[in-house]
Amino acid sequence: MRRYVHPDPADIRLPEVLFALSDATRLGIAVQLSDGGERTAGELGGDIAKSTMTHHLKILREAGVLYVRSEGTRCYNSLRLGDLEGRFPGLLDQVLGFAVKCGYTSAGARR
Amino acid sequence: MRRYVHPDPADIRLPEVLFALSDATRLGIAVQLSDGGERTAGELGGDIAKSTMTHHLKILREAGVLYVRSEGTRCYNSLRLGDLEGRFPGLLDQVLGFAVKCGYTSAGARR
């Protein structure tokens, strides 16, 4: 089973979080996960190339925005809603609210 | 007199704004300008190399975060507070509030 490294909540840094959210595809991924659910890369990515999704999910994970849980051969992605809320209260909600308004509602949304 | 290109308010895009703010130096610049004042690159940069400041100020300008006004041989930078508030109400205030808490209070702040 693959192991993924996640930063501790105290090590989640503002510039990295903003960078992780500074891309249309990654905003779409975060919006899709904002219901608190878990999804595989395939479920999130739609028509997006697997390697592209891997790249975006890694940036989100390393910034502390996303948690990856391995189960057998599958990986399930979810947002670290509690950790982000503890670190930067209200920030993710606000950013994702604007993301929805701007049409970044899925990884492959056309804009 | 040098002319700078600035995006129209309607063309200010969320991913670009988040990217512009996803760097410790640029967060520090934005915090310094959050009083609504104008400052030259030299006033903002402290010990930071001029070319580095030029790079960061360009990213902030092209994202629509910063306005550059030329006067003679000098350039004065300010935040586009009204345009950003119109486009993404409350976002800049919230991000810069966290930036201050995290110690990103000037372009060259040590963290």
PDB file of C-alpha atoms in Angstrom:
ATOM      1  CA  MET A   1       0.000   0.000   0.000  1.00  0.00           C
ATOM      2  CA  ARG A   2       1.353   3.374  -0.975  1.00  0.00           C
ATOM      3  CA  ARG A   3       2.082   5.825   1.848  1.00  0.00           C
ATOM      4  CA  TYR A   4       1.544   9.521   1.362  1.00  0.00           C
ATOM      5  CA  VAL A   5       3.190  12.300   3.334  1.00  0.00           C
ATOM      6  CA  HIS A   6       0.939  15.015   4.723  1.00  0.00           C
ATOM      7  CA  PRO A   7       2.122  18.132   6.540  1.00  0.00           C
ATOM      8  CA  ASP A   8       1.162  18.481  10.190  1.00  0.00           C
ATOM      9  CA  PRO A   9      -1.631  21.009  10.742  1.00  0.00           C
ATOM     10  CA  ALA A  10       0.827  23.450  12.361  1.00  0.00           C
ATOM     11  CA  ASP A  11       3.021  23.254   9.251  1.00  0.00           C
ATOM     12  CA  ILE A  12       0.270  24.237   6.812  1.00  0.00           C
ATOM     13  CA  ARG A  13       1.499  27.548   5.419  1.00  0.00           C
ATOM     14  CA  LEU A  14      -0.540  30.362   3.889  1.00  0.00           C
ATOM     15  CA  PRO A  15       1.547  30.849   0.701  1.00  0.00           C
ATOM     16  CA  GLU A  16       1.422  27.113  -0.079  1.00  0.00           C
ATOM     17  CA  VAL A  17      -2.341  26.929   0.478  1.00  0.00           C
ATOM     18  CA  LEU A  18      -2.899  29.940  -1.798  1.00  0.00           C
ATOM     19  CA  PHE A  19      -0.589  28.428  -4.406  1.00  0.00           C
ATOM     20  CA  ALA A  20      -2.434  25.111  -4.250  1.00  0.00           C
ATOM     21  CA  LEU A  21      -5.686  26.972  -4.944  1.00  0.00           C
ATOM     22  CA  SER A  22      -4.238  29.239  -7.655  1.00  0.00           C
ATOM     23  CA  ASP A  23      -5.146  26.982 -10.556  1.00  0.00           C
ATOM     24  CA  ALA A  24      -8.475  26.393 -12.269  1.00  0.00           C
ATOM     25  CA  THR A  25      -8.179  22.603 -12.178  1.00  0.00           C
ATOM     26  CA  ARG A  26      -7.164  22.496  -8.519  1.00  0.00           C
ATOM     27  CA  LEU A  27      -9.966  24.896  -7.571  1.00  0.00           C
ATOM     28  CA  GLY A  28     -12.365  22.556  -9.363  1.00  0.00           C
ATOM     29  CA  ILE A  29     -11.008  19.549  -7.463  1.00  0.00           C
ATOM     30  CA  ALA A  30     -11.404  21.382  -4.152  1.00  0.00           C
ATOM     31  CA  VAL A  31     -14.960  22.433  -5.018  1.00  0.00           C
ATOM     32  CA  GLN A  32     -15.850  18.829  -5.879  1.00  0.00           C
ATOM     33  CA  LEU A  33     -14.498  17.685  -2.510  1.00  0.00           C
ATOM     34  CA  SER A  34     -16.035  20.520  -0.494  1.00  0.00           C
ATOM     35  CA  ASP A  35     -18.991  18.309   0.468  1.00  0.00           C
ATOM     36  CA  GLY A  36     -16.570  16.484   2.761  1.00  0.00           C
ATOM     37  CA  GLY A  37     -16.636  13.298   0.706  1.00  0.00           C
ATOM     38  CA  GLU A  38     -13.809  11.125  -0.601  1.00  0.00           C
ATOM     39  CA  ARG A  39     -13.167  10.575  -4.293  1.00  0.00           C
ATOM     40  CA  THR A  40     -10.588   8.766  -6.385  1.00  0.00           C
ATOM     41  CA  ALA A  41      -8.468  10.639  -8.926  1.00  0.00           C
ATOM     42  CA  GLY A  42     -10.507   9.005 -11.661  1.00  0.00           C
ATOM     43  CA  GLU A  43     -13.789  10.183 -10.181  1.00  0.00           C
ATOM     44  CA  LEU A  44     -12.418  13.722  -9.854  1.00  0.00           C
ATOM     45  CA  GLY A  45     -10.619  13.993 -13.136  1.00  0.00           C
ATOM     46  CA  GLY A  46     -13.098  13.115 -15.826  1.00  0.00           C
ATOM     47  CA  ASP A  47     -11.299  13.517 -19.153  1.00  0.00           C
ATOM     48  CA  ILE A  48      -8.107  14.917 -17.607  1.00  0.00           C
ATOM     49  CA  ALA A  49      -4.950  12.830 -18.141  1.00  0.00           C
ATOM     50  CA  LYS A  50      -4.024  10.682 -15.155  1.00  0.00           C
ATOM     51  CA  SER A  51      -0.521  12.186 -14.922  1.00  0.00           C
ATOM     52  CA  THR A  52      -2.004  15.693 -14.868  1.00  0.00           C
ATOM     53  CA  MET A  53      -4.359  14.749 -12.051  1.00  0.00           C
ATOM     54  CA  THR A  54      -1.503  13.127 -10.114  1.00  0.00           C
ATOM     55  CA  HIS A  55       0.450  16.381 -10.402  1.00  0.00           C
ATOM     56  CA  HIS A  56      -2.453  18.542  -9.190  1.00  0.00           C
ATOM     57  CA  LEU A  57      -3.389  16.190  -6.344  1.00  0.00           C
ATOM     58  CA  LYS A  58       0.233  16.152  -5.161  1.00  0.00           C
ATOM     59  CA  ILE A  59       0.351  19.955  -4.981  1.00  0.00           C
ATOM     60  CA  LEU A  60      -2.905  20.017  -2.996  1.00  0.00           C
ATOM     61  CA  ARG A  61      -1.654  17.269  -0.662  1.00  0.00           C
ATOM     62  CA  GLU A  62       1.777  18.799  -0.047  1.00  0.00           C
ATOM     63  CA  ALA A  63       0.163  22.151   0.781  1.00  0.00           C
ATOM     64  CA  GLY A  64      -2.017  20.466   3.400  1.00  0.00           C
ATOM     65  CA  VAL A  65      -5.260  21.075   1.518  1.00  0.00           C
ATOM     66  CA  LEU A  66      -5.954  17.455   0.649  1.00  0.00           C
ATOM     67  CA  TYR A  67      -5.692  14.126   2.449  1.00  0.00           C
ATOM     68  CA  VAL A  68      -5.033  10.889   0.547  1.00  0.00           C
ATOM     69  CA  ARG A  69      -6.130   7.609   2.092  1.00  0.00           C
ATOM     70  CA  SER A  70      -4.890   4.351   0.593  1.00  0.00           C
ATOM     71  CA  GLU A  71      -7.152   1.319   0.689  1.00  0.00           C
ATOM     72  CA  GLY A  72      -5.815  -1.700  -1.149  1.00  0.00           C
ATOM     73  CA  THR A  73      -4.904  -0.504  -4.630  1.00  0.00           C
ATOM     74  CA  ARG A  74      -7.114   2.567  -4.508  1.00  0.00           C
ATOM     75  CA  CYS A  75      -6.488   6.056  -3.189  1.00  0.00           C
ATOM     76  CA  TYR A  76      -9.252   8.248  -1.851  1.00  0.00           C
ATOM     77  CA  ASN A  77      -8.860  12.034  -1.742  1.00  0.00           C
ATOM     78  CA  SER A  78     -10.627  14.350   0.649  1.00  0.00           C
ATOM     79  CA  LEU A  79     -10.197  17.937   1.823  1.00  0.00           C
ATOM     80  CA  ARG A  80      -8.591  18.572   5.223  1.00  0.00           C
ATOM     81  CA  LEU A  81     -11.531  20.765   6.157  1.00  0.00           C
ATOM     82  CA  GLY A  82     -10.957  20.676   9.915  1.00  0.00           C
ATOM     83  CA  ASP A  83      -7.216  21.304   9.725  1.00  0.00           C
ATOM     84  CA  LEU A  84      -7.649  24.196   7.282  1.00  0.00           C
ATOM     85  CA  GLU A  85     -10.462  25.714   9.328  1.00  0.00           C
ATOM     86  CA  GLY A  86      -8.289  25.511  12.423  1.00  0.00           C
ATOM     87  CA  ARG A  87      -5.366  27.141  10.696  1.00  0.00           C
ATOM     88  CA  PHE A  88      -7.111  29.767   8.512  1.00  0.00           C
ATOM     89  CA  PRO A  89     -10.728  30.034   9.670  1.00  0.00           C
ATOM     90  CA  GLY A  90     -13.125  30.843   6.853  1.00  0.00           C
ATOM     91  CA  LEU A  91     -10.481  31.043   4.129  1.00  0.00           C
ATOM     92  CA  LEU A  92     -11.312  27.873   2.223  1.00  0.00           C
ATOM     93  CA  ASP A  93     -15.056  28.556   2.395  1.00  0.00           C
ATOM     94  CA  GLN A  94     -14.552  32.018   1.001  1.00  0.00           C
ATOM     95  CA  VAL A  95     -12.202  30.978  -1.788  1.00  0.00           C
ATOM     96  CA  LEU A  96     -14.381  28.042  -2.831  1.00  0.00           C
ATOM     97  CA  GLY A  97     -17.461  30.259  -2.772  1.00  0.00           C
ATOM     98  CA  PHE A  98     -15.814  32.548  -5.331  1.00  0.00           C
ATOM     99  CA  ALA A  99     -14.582  29.506  -7.256  1.00  0.00           C
ATOM    100  CA  VAL A 100     -18.164  28.255  -7.647  1.00  0.00           C
ATOM    101  CA  LYS A 101     -19.365  31.703  -8.736  1.00  0.00           C
ATOM    102  CA  CYS A 102     -16.580  31.827 -11.332  1.00  0.00           C
ATOM    103  CA  GLY A 103     -17.449  28.390 -12.698  1.00  0.00           C
ATOM    104  CA  TYR A 104     -14.543  26.350 -11.312  1.00  0.00           C
ATOM    105  CA  THR A 105     -16.857  23.570 -10.268  1.00  0.00           C
ATOM    106  CA  SER A 106     -14.967  20.508 -11.458  1.00  0.00           C
ATOM    107  CA  ALA A 107     -11.439  19.540 -12.428  1.00  0.00           C
ATOM    108  CA  GLY A 108     -12.259  19.620 -16.118  1.00  0.00           C
ATOM    109  CA  ALA A 109     -14.833  22.425 -16.204  1.00  0.00           C
ATOM    110  CA  ARG A 110     -14.625  24.633 -19.270  1.00  0.00           C
ATOM    111  CA  ARG A 111     -14.388  28.332 -18.502  1.00  0.00           C
TER     112      ARG A 111
ATOM    113  CA  MET B   1       7.294  57.862 -19.105  1.00  0.00           C
ATOM    114  CA  ARG B   2       6.856  54.122 -18.860  1.00  0.00           C
ATOM    115  CA  ARG B   3       3.348  52.760 -19.440  1.00  0.00           C
ATOM    116  CA  TYR B   4       2.115  49.746 -17.521  1.00  0.00           C
ATOM    117  CA  VAL B   5      -0.679  47.412 -18.581  1.00  0.00           C
ATOM    118  CA  HIS B   6      -3.340  46.623 -16.016  1.00  0.00           C
ATOM    119  CA  PRO B   7      -6.204  44.161 -16.478  1.00  0.00           C
ATOM    120  CA  ASP B   8      -9.718  45.580 -16.540  1.00  0.00           C
ATOM    121  CA  PRO B   9     -11.618  44.876 -13.308  1.00  0.00           C
ATOM    122  CA  ALA B  10     -13.850  42.336 -15.095  1.00  0.00           C
ATOM    123  CA  ASP B  11     -10.751  40.470 -16.265  1.00  0.00           C
ATOM    124  CA  ILE B  12      -9.303  40.002 -12.772  1.00  0.00           C
ATOM    125  CA  ARG B  13      -9.375  36.220 -12.313  1.00  0.00           C
ATOM    126  CA  LEU B  14      -9.448  34.245  -9.074  1.00  0.00           C
ATOM    127  CA  PRO B  15      -6.578  31.817  -9.868  1.00  0.00           C
ATOM    128  CA  GLU B  16      -4.273  34.688 -10.849  1.00  0.00           C
ATOM    129  CA  VAL B  17      -5.113  36.685  -7.707  1.00  0.00           C
ATOM    130  CA  LEU B  18      -4.442  33.634  -5.512  1.00  0.00           C
ATOM    131  CA  PHE B  19      -1.200  32.964  -7.366  1.00  0.00           C
ATOM    132  CA  ALA B  20      -0.106  36.582  -6.931  1.00  0.00           C
ATOM    133  CA  LEU B  21      -0.656  36.205  -3.180  1.00  0.00           C
ATOM    134  CA  SER B  22       0.944  32.740  -2.925  1.00  0.00           C
ATOM    135  CA  ASP B  23       4.428  34.000  -2.084  1.00  0.00           C
ATOM    136  CA  ALA B  24       5.852  35.327   1.162  1.00  0.00           C
ATOM    137  CA  THR B  25       7.452  38.386  -0.468  1.00  0.00           C
ATOM    138  CA  ARG B  26       4.340  39.299  -2.423  1.00  0.00           C
ATOM    139  CA  LEU B  27       2.136  38.862   0.654  1.00  0.00           C
ATOM    140  CA  GLY B  28       4.493  41.217   2.473  1.00  0.00           C
ATOM    141  CA  ILE B  29       4.251  43.784  -0.312  1.00  0.00           C
ATOM    142  CA  ALA B  30       0.451  43.594  -0.257  1.00  0.00           C
ATOM    143  CA  VAL B  31       0.366  43.962   3.533  1.00  0.00           C
ATOM    144  CA  GLN B  32       2.616  47.044   3.311  1.00  0.00           C
ATOM    145  CA  LEU B  33       0.251  48.588   0.756  1.00  0.00           C
ATOM    146  CA  SER B  34      -2.952  47.609   2.546  1.00  0.00           C
ATOM    147  CA  ASP B  35      -3.175  51.069   4.140  1.00  0.00           C
ATOM    148  CA  GLY B  36      -4.168  52.323   0.696  1.00  0.00           C
ATOM    149  CA  GLY B  37      -0.948  54.280   0.216  1.00  0.00           C
ATOM    150  CA  GLU B  38       1.474  54.403  -2.689  1.00  0.00           C
ATOM    151  CA  ARG B  39       5.077  53.289  -2.406  1.00  0.00           C
ATOM    152  CA  THR B  40       8.011  52.931  -4.768  1.00  0.00           C
ATOM    153  CA  ALA B  41       9.704  49.566  -5.283  1.00  0.00           C
ATOM    154  CA  GLY B  42      12.644  50.850  -3.264  1.00  0.00           C
ATOM    155  CA  GLU B  43      10.432  51.823  -0.340  1.00  0.00           C
ATOM    156  CA  LEU B  44       8.760  48.415  -0.414  1.00  0.00           C
ATOM    157  CA  GLY B  45      11.787  46.252  -1.026  1.00  0.00           C
ATOM    158  CA  GLY B  46      14.282  47.110   1.670  1.00  0.00           C
ATOM    159  CA  ASP B  47      17.284  44.851   1.106  1.00  0.00           C
ATOM    160  CA  ILE B  48      15.656  42.833  -1.676  1.00  0.00           C
ATOM    161  CA  ALA B  49      17.399  42.998  -5.083  1.00  0.00           C
ATOM    162  CA  LYS B  50      15.765  45.430  -7.492  1.00  0.00           C
ATOM    163  CA  SER B  51      15.286  42.740 -10.164  1.00  0.00           C
ATOM    164  CA  THR B  52      13.540  40.488  -7.633  1.00  0.00           C
ATOM    165  CA  MET B  53      11.184  43.283  -6.641  1.00  0.00           C
ATOM    166  CA  THR B  54      10.476  44.073 -10.315  1.00  0.00           C
ATOM    167  CA  HIS B  55       9.519  40.421 -10.833  1.00  0.00           C
ATOM    168  CA  HIS B  56       7.180  40.306  -7.838  1.00  0.00           C
ATOM    169  CA  LEU B  57       5.556  43.663  -8.610  1.00  0.00           C
ATOM    170  CA  LYS B  58       4.926  42.538 -12.201  1.00  0.00           C
ATOM    171  CA  ILE B  59       3.110  39.393 -11.031  1.00  0.00           C
ATOM    172  CA  LEU B  60       0.956  41.449  -8.655  1.00  0.00           C
ATOM    173  CA  ARG B  61       0.207  44.006 -11.396  1.00  0.00           C
ATOM    174  CA  GLU B  62      -0.632  41.448 -14.084  1.00  0.00           C
ATOM    175  CA  ALA B  63      -3.016  39.662 -11.711  1.00  0.00           C
ATOM    176  CA  GLY B  64      -4.862  42.933 -11.086  1.00  0.00           C
ATOM    177  CA  VAL B  65      -3.801  43.167  -7.448  1.00  0.00           C
ATOM    178  CA  LEU B  66      -1.527  46.172  -7.834  1.00  0.00           C
ATOM    179  CA  TYR B  67      -1.650  49.456  -9.750  1.00  0.00           C
ATOM    180  CA  VAL B  68       1.518  51.184 -10.928  1.00  0.00           C
ATOM    181  CA  ARG B  69       1.444  54.935 -11.536  1.00  0.00           C
ATOM    182  CA  SER B  70       4.351  56.565 -13.344  1.00  0.00           C
ATOM    183  CA  GLU B  71       5.310  60.096 -12.422  1.00  0.00           C
ATOM    184  CA  GLY B  72       8.398  61.371 -14.165  1.00  0.00           C
ATOM    185  CA  THR B  73      11.097  58.779 -13.574  1.00  0.00           C
ATOM    186  CA  ARG B  74       9.414  57.231 -10.557  1.00  0.00           C
ATOM    187  CA  CYS B  75       6.795  54.514 -10.277  1.00  0.00           C
ATOM    188  CA  TYR B  76       4.345  54.359  -7.421  1.00  0.00           C
ATOM    189  CA  ASN B  77       2.655  51.093  -6.474  1.00  0.00           C
ATOM    190  CA  SER B  78      -0.698  50.763  -4.755  1.00  0.00           C
ATOM    191  CA  LEU B  79      -3.265  48.026  -4.223  1.00  0.00           C
ATOM    192  CA  ARG B  80      -6.396  47.995  -6.383  1.00  0.00           C
ATOM    193  CA  LEU B  81      -8.516  47.782  -3.258  1.00  0.00           C
ATOM    194  CA  GLY B  82     -11.767  48.929  -4.868  1.00  0.00           C
ATOM    195  CA  ASP B  83     -11.450  46.707  -7.930  1.00  0.00           C
ATOM    196  CA  LEU B  84     -10.580  43.646  -5.846  1.00  0.00           C
ATOM    197  CA  GLU B  85     -13.378  44.319  -3.379  1.00  0.00           C
ATOM    198  CA  GLY B  86     -15.823  44.640  -6.254  1.00  0.00           C
ATOM    199  CA  ARG B  87     -14.660  41.400  -7.809  1.00  0.00           C
ATOM    200  CA  PHE B  88     -14.044  39.228  -4.716  1.00  0.00           C
ATOM    201  CA  PRO B  89     -15.599  40.981  -1.710  1.00  0.00           C
ATOM    202  CA  GLY B  90     -13.699  40.374   1.501  1.00  0.00           C
ATOM    203  CA  LEU B  91     -11.067  38.092  -0.023  1.00  0.00           C
ATOM    204  CA  LEU B  92      -8.071  40.420   0.136  1.00  0.00           C
ATOM    205  CA  ASP B  93      -8.934  41.550   3.674  1.00  0.00           C
ATOM    206  CA  GLN B  94      -9.139  37.954   4.837  1.00  0.00           C
ATOM    207  CA  VAL B  95      -5.928  36.825   3.152  1.00  0.00           C
ATOM    208  CA  LEU B  96      -3.964  39.841   4.370  1.00  0.00           C
ATOM    209  CA  GLY B  97      -5.328  39.358   7.872  1.00  0.00           C
ATOM    210  CA  PHE B  98      -3.864  35.851   7.942  1.00  0.00           C
ATOM    211  CA  ALA B  99      -0.677  37.169   6.309  1.00  0.00           C
ATOM    212  CA  VAL B 100      -0.175  39.624   9.177  1.00  0.00           C
ATOM    213  CA  LYS B 101      -0.842  36.903  11.766  1.00  0.00           C
ATOM    214  CA  CYS B 102       1.738  34.678  10.047  1.00  0.00           C
ATOM    215  CA  GLY B 103       4.364  37.432  10.000  1.00  0.00           C
ATOM    216  CA  TYR B 104       4.332  38.338   6.313  1.00  0.00           C
ATOM    217  CA  THR B 105       4.363  42.028   7.087  1.00  0.00           C
ATOM    218  CA  SER B 106       6.959  43.332   4.669  1.00  0.00           C
ATOM    219  CA  ALA B 107       8.633  42.269   1.450  1.00  0.00           C
ATOM    220  CA  GLY B 108      11.799  41.271   3.268  1.00  0.00           C
ATOM    221  CA  ALA B 109      10.375  40.040   6.563  1.00  0.00           C
ATOM    222  CA  ARG B 110      12.180  37.063   8.036  1.00  0.00           C
ATOM    223  CA  ARG B 111       9.899  34.178   8.905  1.00  0.00           C
TER     224      ARG B 111
END
